[in-house]
Short mmCIF file of C-alpha atoms and ligand atoms in Angstrom, two decimals:
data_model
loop_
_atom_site.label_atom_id
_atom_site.label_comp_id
_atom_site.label_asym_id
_atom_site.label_seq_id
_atom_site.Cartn_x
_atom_site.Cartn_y
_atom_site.Cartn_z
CA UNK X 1 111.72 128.00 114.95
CA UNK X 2 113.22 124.39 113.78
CA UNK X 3 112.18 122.65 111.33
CA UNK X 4 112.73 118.49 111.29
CA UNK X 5 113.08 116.33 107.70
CA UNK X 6 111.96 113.13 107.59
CA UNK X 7 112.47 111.36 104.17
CA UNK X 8 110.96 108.70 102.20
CA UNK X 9 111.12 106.86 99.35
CA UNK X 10 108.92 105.03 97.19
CA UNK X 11 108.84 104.02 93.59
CA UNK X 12 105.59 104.43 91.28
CA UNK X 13 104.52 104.36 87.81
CA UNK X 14 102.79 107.22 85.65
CA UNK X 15 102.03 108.91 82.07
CA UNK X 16 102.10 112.72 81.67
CA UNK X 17 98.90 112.76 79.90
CA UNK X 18 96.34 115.67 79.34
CA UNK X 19 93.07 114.67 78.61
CA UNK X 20 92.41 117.86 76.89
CA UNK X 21 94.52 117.77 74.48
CA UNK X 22 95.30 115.84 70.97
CA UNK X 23 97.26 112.82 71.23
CA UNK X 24 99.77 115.19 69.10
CA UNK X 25 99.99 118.03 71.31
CA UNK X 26 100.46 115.87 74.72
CA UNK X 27 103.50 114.26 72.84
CA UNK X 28 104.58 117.54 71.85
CA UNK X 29 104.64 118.50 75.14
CA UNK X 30 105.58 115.35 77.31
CA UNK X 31 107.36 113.39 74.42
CA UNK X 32 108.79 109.69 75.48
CA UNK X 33 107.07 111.03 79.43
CA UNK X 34 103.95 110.70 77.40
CA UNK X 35 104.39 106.63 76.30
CA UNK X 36 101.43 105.03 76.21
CA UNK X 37 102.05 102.69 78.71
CA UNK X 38 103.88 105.05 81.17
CA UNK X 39 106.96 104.13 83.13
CA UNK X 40 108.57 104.12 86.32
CA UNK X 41 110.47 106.20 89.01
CA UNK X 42 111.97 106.07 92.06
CA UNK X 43 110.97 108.86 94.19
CA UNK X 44 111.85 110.71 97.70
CA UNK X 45 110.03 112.60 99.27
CA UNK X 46 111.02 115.01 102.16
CA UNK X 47 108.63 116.37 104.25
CA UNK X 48 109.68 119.65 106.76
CA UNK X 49 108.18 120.30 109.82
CA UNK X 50 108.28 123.75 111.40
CA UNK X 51 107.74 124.19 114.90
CA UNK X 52 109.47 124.60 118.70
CA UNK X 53 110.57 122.43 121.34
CA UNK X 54 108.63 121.01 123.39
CA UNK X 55 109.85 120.74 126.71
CA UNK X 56 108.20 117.88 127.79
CA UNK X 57 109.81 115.40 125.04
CA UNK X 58 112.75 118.10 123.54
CA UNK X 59 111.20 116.97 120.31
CA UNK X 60 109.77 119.59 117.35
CA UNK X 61 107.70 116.43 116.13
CA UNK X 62 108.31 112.86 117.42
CA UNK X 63 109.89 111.84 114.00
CA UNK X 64 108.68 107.71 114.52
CA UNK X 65 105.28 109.68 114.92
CA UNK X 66 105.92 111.49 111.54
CA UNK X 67 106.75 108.89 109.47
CA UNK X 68 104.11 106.49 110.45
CA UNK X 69 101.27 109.72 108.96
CA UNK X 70 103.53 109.92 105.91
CA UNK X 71 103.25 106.27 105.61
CA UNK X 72 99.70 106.18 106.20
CA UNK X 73 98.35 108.39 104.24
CA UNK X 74 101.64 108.89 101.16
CA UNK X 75 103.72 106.05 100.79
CA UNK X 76 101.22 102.94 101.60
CA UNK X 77 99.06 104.62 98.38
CA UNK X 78 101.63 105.02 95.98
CA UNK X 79 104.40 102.74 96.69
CA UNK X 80 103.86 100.46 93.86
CA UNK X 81 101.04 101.53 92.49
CA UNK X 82 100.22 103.63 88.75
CA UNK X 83 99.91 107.11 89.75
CA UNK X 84 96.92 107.92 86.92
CA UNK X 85 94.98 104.71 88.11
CA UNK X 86 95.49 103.72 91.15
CA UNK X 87 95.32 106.95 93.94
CA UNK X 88 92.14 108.00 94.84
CA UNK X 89 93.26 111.38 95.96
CA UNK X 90 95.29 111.79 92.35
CA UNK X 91 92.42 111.17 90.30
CA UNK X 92 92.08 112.68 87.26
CA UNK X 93 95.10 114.88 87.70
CA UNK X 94 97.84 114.47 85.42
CA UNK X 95 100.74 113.38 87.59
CA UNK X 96 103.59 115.69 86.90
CA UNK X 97 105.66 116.61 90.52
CA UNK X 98 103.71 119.57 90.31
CA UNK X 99 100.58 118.33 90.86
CA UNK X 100 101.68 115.24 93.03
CA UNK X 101 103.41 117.47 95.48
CA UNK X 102 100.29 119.82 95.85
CA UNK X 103 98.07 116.68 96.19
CA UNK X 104 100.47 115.41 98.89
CA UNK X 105 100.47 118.86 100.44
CA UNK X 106 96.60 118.69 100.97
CA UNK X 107 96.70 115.28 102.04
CA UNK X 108 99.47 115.71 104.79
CA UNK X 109 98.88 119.61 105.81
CA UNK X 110 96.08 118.95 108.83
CA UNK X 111 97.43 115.56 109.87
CA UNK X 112 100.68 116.85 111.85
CA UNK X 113 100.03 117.01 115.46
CA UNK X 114 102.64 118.80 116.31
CA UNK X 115 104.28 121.92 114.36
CA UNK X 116 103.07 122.43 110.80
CA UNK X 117 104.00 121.48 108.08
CA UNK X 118 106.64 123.89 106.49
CA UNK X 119 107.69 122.45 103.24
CA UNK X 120 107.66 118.87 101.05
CA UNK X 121 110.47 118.46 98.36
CA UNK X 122 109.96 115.48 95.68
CA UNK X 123 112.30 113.98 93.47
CA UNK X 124 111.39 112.25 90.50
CA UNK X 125 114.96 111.88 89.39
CA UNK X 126 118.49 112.45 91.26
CA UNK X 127 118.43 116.43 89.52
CA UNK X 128 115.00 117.28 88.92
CA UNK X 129 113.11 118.03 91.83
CA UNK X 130 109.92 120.25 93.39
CA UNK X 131 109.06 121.82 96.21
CA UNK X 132 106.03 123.34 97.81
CA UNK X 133 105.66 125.26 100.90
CA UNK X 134 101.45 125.88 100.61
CA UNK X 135 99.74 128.26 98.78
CA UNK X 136 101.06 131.67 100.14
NI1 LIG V 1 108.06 110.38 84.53
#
């Protein structure tokens, strides 16, 4: 098995927010992440695809083929945009990394034509970082 990175970056806005909770208790628990009027990151995004060589191409995953679906269905919806507004598959999901990454997951898992997808990593910062491999 190999497994091919491609990487990406983009740079949105959000607010940790949960509407569930008191305006008190969501700054207890995001503080300045909570600020009304969000702010901003610069994010990567690495996406891992598991899979053999095909001996046709010697390729795992043509990786121009790769990131034209991240770019098509990731980057082109959130580069730029207010993560708690503007993405229709974020909607009304507070967007910690947690939750982005899984919501990435789900929106990138059946769209790789060749391999699968084995693991995304996103940073919101240089040192703070998440990844998922799928629910297992
Ligand atoms: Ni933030």
């Amino acid at each position: 098995m190999l497994y091919v990175t491609r990487r990406e970056v983009f740079s949105s806005a959000h607010r940790l927010h949960n509407e569930e909770l008191s305006d008190e208790e969501n700054f207890e628990i995001f503080g300045k992440c909570n600020s009304a009027n969000g702010h901003g990151h610069n994010y990567v995004l690495e996406v891992v695809v598991a899979g053999n060589i095909d001996s046709k191409t010697g390729y795992v995953i043509d990786l121009k083929q790769l990131k034209n679906i991240i770019k098509d269905n990731i980057i082109k919806k959130v580069d730029h945009k207010n993560l708690n507004y503007d993405v229709d598959f974020l909607e009304g999901i507070n967007p910690t990394t947690e939750n982005v990454i899984v919501a990435f997951w789900k929106e990138l898992e059946n769209k790789i034509p060749n391999g699968k997808l084995y693991s995304l990593k996103l940073y919101e910062t240089e040192n703070n970082y998440v990844e998922y491999k799928g629910e297992k």
